[in-house]
PDB file of C-alpha atoms and ligand atoms in Angstrom:
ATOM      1  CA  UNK M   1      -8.231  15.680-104.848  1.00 85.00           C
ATOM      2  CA  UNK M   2     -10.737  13.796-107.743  1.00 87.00           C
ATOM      3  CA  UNK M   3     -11.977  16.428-109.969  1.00 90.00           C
ATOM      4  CA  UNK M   4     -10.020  19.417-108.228  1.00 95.00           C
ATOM      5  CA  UNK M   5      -9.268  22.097-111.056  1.00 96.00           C
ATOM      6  CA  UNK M   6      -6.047  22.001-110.553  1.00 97.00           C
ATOM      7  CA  UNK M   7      -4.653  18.477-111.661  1.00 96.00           C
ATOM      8  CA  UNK M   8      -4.200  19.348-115.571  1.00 95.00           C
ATOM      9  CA  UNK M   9      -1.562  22.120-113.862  1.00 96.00           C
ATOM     10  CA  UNK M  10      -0.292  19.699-111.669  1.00 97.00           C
ATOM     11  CA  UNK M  11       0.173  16.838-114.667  1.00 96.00           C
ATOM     12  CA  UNK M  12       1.767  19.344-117.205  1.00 97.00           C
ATOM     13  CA  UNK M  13       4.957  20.375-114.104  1.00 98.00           C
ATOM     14  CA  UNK M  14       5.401  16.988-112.976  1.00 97.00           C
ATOM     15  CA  UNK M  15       7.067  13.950-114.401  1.00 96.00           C
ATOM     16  CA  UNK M  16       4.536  11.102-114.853  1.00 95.00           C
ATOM     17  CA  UNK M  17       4.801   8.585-111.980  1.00 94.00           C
ATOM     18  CA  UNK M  18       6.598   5.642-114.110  1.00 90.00           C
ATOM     19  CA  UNK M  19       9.282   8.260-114.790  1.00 93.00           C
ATOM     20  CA  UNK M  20      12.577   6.834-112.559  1.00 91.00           C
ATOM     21  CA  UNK M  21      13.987  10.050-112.318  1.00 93.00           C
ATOM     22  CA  UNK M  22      11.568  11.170-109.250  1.00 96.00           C
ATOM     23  CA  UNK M  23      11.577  15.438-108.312  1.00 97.00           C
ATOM     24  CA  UNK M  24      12.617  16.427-105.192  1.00 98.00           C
ATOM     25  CA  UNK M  25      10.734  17.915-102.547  1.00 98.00           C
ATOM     26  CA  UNK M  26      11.310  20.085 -99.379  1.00 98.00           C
ATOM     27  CA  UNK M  27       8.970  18.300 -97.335  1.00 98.00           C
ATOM     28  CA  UNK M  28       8.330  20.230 -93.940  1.00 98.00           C
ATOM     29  CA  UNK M  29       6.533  18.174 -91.004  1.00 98.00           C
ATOM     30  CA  UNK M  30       6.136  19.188 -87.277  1.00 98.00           C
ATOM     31  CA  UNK M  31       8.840  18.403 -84.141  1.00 98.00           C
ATOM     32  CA  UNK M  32       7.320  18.019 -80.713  1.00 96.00           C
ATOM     33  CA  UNK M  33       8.107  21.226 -79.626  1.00 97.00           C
ATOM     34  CA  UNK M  34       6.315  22.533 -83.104  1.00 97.00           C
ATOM     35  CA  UNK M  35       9.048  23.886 -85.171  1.00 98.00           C
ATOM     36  CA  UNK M  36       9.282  23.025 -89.001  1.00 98.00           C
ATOM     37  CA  UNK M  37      11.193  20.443 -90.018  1.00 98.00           C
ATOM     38  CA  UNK M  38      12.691  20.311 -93.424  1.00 98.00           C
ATOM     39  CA  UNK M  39      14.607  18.241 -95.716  1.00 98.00           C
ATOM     40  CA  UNK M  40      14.608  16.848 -99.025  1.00 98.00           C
ATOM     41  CA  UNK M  41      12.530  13.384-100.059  1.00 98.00           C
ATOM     42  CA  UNK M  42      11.824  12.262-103.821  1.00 98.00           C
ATOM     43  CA  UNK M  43       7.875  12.617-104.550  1.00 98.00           C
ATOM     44  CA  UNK M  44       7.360   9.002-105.326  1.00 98.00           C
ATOM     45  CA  UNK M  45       4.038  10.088-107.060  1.00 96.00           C
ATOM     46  CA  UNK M  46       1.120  11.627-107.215  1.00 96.00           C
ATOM     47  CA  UNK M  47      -2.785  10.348-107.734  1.00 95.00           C
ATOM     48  CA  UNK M  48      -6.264  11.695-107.217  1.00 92.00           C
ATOM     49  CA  UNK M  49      -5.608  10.929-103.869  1.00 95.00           C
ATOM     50  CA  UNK M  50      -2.700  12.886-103.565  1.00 97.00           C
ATOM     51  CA  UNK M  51       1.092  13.113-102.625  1.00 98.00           C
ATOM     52  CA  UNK M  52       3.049  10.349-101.801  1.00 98.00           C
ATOM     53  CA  UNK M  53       6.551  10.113-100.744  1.00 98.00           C
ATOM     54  CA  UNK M  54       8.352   7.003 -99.191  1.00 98.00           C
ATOM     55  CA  UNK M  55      10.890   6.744 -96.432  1.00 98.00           C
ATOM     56  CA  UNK M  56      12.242   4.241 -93.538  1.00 98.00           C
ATOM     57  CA  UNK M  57       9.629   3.814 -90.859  1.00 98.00           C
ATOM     58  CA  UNK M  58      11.620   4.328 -88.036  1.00 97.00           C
ATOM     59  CA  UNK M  59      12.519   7.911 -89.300  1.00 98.00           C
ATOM     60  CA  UNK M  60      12.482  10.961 -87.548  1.00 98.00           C
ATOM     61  CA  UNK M  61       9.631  12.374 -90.073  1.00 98.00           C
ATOM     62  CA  UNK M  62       7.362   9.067 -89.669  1.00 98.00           C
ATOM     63  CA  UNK M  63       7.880   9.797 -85.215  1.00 98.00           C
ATOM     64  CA  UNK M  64       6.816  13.475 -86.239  1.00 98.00           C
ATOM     65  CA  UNK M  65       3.681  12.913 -88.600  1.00 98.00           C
ATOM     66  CA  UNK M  66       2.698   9.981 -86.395  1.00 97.00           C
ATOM     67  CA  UNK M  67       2.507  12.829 -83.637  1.00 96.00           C
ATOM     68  CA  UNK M  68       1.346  15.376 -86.218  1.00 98.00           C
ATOM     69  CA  UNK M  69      -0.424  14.343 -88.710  1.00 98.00           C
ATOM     70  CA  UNK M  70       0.047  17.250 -91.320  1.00 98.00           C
ATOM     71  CA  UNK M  71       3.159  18.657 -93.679  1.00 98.00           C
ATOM     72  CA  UNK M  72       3.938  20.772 -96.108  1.00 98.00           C
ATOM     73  CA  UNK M  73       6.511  21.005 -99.483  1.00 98.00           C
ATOM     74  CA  UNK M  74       7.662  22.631-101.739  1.00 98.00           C
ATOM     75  CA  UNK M  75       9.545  22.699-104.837  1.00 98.00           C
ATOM     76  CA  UNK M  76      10.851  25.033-107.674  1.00 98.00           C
ATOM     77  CA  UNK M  77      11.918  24.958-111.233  1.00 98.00           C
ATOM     78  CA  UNK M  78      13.286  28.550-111.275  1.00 96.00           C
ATOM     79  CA  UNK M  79      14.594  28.457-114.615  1.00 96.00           C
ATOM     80  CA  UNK M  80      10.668  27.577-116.349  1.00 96.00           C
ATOM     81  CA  UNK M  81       9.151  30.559-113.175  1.00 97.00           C
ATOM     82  CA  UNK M  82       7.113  28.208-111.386  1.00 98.00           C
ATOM     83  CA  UNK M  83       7.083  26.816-108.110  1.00 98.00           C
ATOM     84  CA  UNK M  84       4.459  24.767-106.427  1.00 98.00           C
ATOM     85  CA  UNK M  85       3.535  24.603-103.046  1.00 98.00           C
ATOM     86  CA  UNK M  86       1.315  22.112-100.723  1.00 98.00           C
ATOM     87  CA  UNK M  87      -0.322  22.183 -97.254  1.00 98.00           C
ATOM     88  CA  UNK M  88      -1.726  18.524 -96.779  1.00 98.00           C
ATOM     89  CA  UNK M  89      -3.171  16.515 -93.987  1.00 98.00           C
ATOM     90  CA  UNK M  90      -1.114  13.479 -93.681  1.00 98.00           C
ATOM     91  CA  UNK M  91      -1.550   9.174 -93.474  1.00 98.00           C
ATOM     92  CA  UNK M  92       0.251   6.243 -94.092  1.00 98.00           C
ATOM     93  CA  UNK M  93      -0.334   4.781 -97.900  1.00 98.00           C
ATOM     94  CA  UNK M  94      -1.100   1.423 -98.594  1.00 97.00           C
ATOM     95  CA  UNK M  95       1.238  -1.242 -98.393  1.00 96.00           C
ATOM     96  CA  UNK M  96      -0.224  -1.898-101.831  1.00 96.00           C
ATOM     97  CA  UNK M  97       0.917   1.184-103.246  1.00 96.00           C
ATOM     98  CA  UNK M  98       4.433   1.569-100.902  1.00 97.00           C
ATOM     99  CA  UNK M  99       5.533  -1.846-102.345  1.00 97.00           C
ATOM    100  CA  UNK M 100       4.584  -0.923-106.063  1.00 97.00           C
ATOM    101  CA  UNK M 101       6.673   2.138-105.663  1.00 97.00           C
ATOM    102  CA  UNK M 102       9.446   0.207-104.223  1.00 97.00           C
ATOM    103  CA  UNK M 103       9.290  -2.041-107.611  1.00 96.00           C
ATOM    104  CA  UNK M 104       9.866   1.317-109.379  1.00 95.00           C
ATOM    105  CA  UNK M 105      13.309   2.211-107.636  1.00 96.00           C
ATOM    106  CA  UNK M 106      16.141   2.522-108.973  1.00 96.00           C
ATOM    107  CA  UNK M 107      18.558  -0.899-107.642  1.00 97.00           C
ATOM    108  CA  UNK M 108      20.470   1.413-105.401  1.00 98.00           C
ATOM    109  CA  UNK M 109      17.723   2.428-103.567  1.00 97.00           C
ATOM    110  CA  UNK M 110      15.884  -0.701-102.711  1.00 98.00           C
ATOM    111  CA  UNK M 111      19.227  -2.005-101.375  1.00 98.00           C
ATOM    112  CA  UNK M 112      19.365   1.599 -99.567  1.00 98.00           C
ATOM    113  CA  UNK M 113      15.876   0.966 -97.759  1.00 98.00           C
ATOM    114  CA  UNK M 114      17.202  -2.293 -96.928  1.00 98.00           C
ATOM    115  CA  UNK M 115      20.501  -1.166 -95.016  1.00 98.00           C
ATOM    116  CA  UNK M 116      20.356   2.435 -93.974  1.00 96.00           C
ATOM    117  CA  UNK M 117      19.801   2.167 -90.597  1.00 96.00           C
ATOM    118  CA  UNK M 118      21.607   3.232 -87.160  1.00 96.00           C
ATOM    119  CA  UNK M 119      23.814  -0.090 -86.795  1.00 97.00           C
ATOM    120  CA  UNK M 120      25.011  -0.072 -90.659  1.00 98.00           C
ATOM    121  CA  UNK M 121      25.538   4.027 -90.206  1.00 97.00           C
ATOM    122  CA  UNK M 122      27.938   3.430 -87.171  1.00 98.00           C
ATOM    123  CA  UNK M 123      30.307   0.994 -88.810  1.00 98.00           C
ATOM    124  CA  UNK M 124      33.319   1.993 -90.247  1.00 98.00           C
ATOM    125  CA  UNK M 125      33.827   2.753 -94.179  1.00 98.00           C
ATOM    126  CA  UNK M 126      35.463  -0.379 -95.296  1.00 98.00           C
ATOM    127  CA  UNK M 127      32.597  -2.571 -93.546  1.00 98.00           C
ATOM    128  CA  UNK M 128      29.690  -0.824 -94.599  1.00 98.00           C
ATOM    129  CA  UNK M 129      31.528  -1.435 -98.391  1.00 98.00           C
ATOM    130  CA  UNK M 130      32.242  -5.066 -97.565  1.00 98.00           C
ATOM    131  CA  UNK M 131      28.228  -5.591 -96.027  1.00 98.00           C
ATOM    132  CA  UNK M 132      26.880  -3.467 -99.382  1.00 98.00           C
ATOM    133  CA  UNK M 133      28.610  -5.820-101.507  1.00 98.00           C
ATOM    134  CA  UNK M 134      27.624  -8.768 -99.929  1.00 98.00           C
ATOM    135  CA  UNK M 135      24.330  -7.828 -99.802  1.00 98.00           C
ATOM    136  CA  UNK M 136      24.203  -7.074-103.569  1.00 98.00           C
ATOM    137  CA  UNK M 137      25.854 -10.071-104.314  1.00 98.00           C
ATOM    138  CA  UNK M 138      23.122 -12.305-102.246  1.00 98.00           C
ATOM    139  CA  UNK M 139      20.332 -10.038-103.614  1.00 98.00           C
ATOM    140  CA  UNK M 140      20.861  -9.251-107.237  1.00 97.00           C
ATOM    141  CA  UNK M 141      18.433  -6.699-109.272  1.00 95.00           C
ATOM    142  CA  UNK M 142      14.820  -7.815-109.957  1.00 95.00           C
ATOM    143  CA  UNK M 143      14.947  -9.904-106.636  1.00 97.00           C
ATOM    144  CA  UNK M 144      13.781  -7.339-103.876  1.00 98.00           C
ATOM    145  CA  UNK M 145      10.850  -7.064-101.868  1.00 97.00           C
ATOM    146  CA  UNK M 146      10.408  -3.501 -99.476  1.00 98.00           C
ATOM    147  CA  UNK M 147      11.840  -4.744 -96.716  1.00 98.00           C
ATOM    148  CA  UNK M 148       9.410  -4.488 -93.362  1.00 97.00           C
ATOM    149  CA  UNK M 149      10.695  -0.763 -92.683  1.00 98.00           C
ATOM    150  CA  UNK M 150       9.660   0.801 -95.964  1.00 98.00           C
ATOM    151  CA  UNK M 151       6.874   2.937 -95.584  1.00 97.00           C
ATOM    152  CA  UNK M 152       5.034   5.371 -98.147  1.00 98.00           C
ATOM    153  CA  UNK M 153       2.849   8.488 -97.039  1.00 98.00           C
ATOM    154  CA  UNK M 154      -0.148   9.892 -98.535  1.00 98.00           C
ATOM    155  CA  UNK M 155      -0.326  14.061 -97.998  1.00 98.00           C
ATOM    156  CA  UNK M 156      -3.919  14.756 -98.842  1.00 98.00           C
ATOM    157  CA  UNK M 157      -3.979  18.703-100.197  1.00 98.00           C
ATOM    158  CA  UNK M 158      -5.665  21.246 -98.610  1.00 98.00           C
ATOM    159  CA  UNK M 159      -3.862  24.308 -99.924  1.00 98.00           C
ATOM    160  CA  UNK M 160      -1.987  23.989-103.283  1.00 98.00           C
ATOM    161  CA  UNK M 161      -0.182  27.162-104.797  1.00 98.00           C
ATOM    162  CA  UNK M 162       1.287  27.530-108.269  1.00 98.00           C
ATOM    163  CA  UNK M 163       3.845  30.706-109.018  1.00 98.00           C
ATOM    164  CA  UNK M 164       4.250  31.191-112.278  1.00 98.00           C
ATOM    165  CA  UNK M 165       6.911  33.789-112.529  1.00 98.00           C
ATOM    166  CA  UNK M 166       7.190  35.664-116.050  1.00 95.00           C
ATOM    167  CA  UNK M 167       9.846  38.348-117.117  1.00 93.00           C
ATOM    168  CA  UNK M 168       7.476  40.903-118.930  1.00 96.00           C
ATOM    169  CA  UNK M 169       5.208  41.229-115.652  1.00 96.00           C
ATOM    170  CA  UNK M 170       4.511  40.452-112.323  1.00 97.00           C
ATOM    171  CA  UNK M 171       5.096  37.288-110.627  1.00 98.00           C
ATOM    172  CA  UNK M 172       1.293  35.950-109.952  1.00 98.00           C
ATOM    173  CA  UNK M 173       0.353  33.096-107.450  1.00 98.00           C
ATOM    174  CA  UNK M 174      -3.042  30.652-108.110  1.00 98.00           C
ATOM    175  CA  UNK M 175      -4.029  28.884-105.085  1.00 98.00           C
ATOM    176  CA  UNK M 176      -6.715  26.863-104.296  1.00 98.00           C
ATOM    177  CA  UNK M 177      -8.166  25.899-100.814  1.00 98.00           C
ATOM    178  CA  UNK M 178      -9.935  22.722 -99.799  1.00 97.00           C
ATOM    179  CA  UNK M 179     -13.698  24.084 -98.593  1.00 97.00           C
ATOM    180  CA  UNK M 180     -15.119  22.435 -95.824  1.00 96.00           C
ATOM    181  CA  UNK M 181     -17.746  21.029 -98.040  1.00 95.00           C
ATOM    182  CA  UNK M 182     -14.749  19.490-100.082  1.00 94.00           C
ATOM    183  CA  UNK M 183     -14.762  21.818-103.492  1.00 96.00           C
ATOM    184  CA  UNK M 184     -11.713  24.206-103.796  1.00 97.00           C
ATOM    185  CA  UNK M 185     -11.920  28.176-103.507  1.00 97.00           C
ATOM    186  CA  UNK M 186      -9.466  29.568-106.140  1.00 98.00           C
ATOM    187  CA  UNK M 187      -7.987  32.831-105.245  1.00 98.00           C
ATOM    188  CA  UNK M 188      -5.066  34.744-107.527  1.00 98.00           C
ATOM    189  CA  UNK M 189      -2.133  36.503-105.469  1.00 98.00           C
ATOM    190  CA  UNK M 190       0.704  38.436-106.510  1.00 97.00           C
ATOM    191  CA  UNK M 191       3.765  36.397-106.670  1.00 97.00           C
TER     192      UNK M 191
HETATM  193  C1  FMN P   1      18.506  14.058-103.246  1.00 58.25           C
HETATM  194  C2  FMN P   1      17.964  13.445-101.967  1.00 58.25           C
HETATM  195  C3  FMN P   1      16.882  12.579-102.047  1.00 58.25           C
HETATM  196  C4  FMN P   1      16.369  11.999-100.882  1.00 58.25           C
HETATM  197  N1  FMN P   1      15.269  11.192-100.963  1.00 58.25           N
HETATM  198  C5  FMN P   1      14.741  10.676 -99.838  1.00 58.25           C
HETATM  199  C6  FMN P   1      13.527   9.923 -99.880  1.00 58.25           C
HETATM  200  O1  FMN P   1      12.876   9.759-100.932  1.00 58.25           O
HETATM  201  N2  FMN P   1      13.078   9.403 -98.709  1.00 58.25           N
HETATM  202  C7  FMN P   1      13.737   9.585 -97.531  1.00 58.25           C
HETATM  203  O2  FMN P   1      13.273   9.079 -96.523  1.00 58.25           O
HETATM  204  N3  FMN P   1      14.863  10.312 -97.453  1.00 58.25           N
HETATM  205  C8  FMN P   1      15.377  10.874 -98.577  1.00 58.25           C
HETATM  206  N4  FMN P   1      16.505  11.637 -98.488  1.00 58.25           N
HETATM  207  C9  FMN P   1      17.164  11.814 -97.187  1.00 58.25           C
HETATM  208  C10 FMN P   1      16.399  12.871 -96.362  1.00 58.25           C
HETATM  209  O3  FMN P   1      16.676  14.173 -96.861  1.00 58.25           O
HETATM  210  C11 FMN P   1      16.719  12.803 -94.861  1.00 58.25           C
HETATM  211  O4  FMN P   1      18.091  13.022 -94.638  1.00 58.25           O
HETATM  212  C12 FMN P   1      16.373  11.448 -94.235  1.00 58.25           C
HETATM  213  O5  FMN P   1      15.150  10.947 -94.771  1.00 58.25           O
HETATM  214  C13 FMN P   1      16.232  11.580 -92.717  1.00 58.25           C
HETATM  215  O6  FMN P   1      15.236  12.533 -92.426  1.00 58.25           O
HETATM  216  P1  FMN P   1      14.508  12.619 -90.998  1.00 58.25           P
HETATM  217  O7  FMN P   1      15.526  12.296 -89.954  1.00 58.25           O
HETATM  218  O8  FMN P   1      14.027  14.030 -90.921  1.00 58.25           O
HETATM  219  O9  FMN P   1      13.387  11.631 -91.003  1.00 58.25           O
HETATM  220  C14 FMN P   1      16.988  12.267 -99.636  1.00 58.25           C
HETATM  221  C15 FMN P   1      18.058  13.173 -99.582  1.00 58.25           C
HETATM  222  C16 FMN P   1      18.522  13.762-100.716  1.00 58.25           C
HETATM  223  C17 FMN P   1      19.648  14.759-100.616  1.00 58.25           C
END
């Protein structure tokens, strides 16, 4: 998305990409059978490239977009009337870029990517405390590398919608659509 009008916009409602605090999307992708899929996954960041979000390649979502390449999210801040929505084309980042974000996560979270997975989930309570712990105490903050599962995404935009909602008037939609000779059509809606 180099030069697309829309990335002032986009800077001024999202938090730069060193901010820790990450926002959280509702990122939709495709099941087999092609129903939507939804659930929640921090935007990691964004570039003139586009989108990225990170997650455990042996997820659900990574099985889907590797089937079906494309997604969709969206996310709100109801209280400033705007909401921003994306229709992207989907492919894995850079393990250049997936382990720089990983750098960028907060301690809880690296050790997260490193031990969420089916055989941790099944154990009971007090293990999964005692293997955390351990873990931690053999892998102490500033010393971890993504482990092999980590795996970032890249949506590339084609359809990017700001609502700005407003109490004195109308809510109002400004989208912009990806051309097929790669400019973007801008189009106002009503809200
Ligand atoms: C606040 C919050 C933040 C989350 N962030 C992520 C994330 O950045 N990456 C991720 O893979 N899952 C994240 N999750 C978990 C996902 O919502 C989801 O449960 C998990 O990734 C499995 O999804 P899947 O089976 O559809 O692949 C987050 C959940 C919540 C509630």
């Amino acid at each position: 998305m180099r030069g697309a009008p829309f990335l002032d916009e986009l800077r001024q409602w999202l938090p730069s990409n060193d901010e820790l605090v990450r926002p959280l999307i509702a990122l939709a992708t495709l099941t087999p059978e092609g129903y939507p899929d939804t659930r929640h996954v921090l935007l990691s960041e964004f570039t003139d490239e586009g989108f990225f979000f990170h997650t455990d390649a042996r997820s659900r979502k990574i099985e889907e977009l590797t089937s079906s390449p494309r997604a969709s999210f969206s996310i709100a801040w109801p209280q400033l009337g705007r909401q921003l929505s994306v229709v992207a084309d989907v492919e894995a980042a850079s393990a250049v870029e997936a382990a720089a974000v990983y750098q960028r996560r907060s301690y809880y979270l690296q050790v997260l990517a490193w031990l969420n997975d089916d055989a941790y989930t099944a154990l009971a309570l007090p293990e999964r405390q005692r293997i955390w712990a351990e873990f931690e105490a053999e892998h102490p903050f500033g010393t971890l590398t993504p482990p092999p599962t980590w795996a970032g995404a890249l949506l590339r935009p084609r359809r990017v919608t700001f609502w700005h909602g407003r109490p004195d008037a109308a809510s109002q939609r400004t989208e912009y659509t990806l051309t097929p000779d790669g400019s973007w059509l801008t189009t106002v809606l009503p809200g």
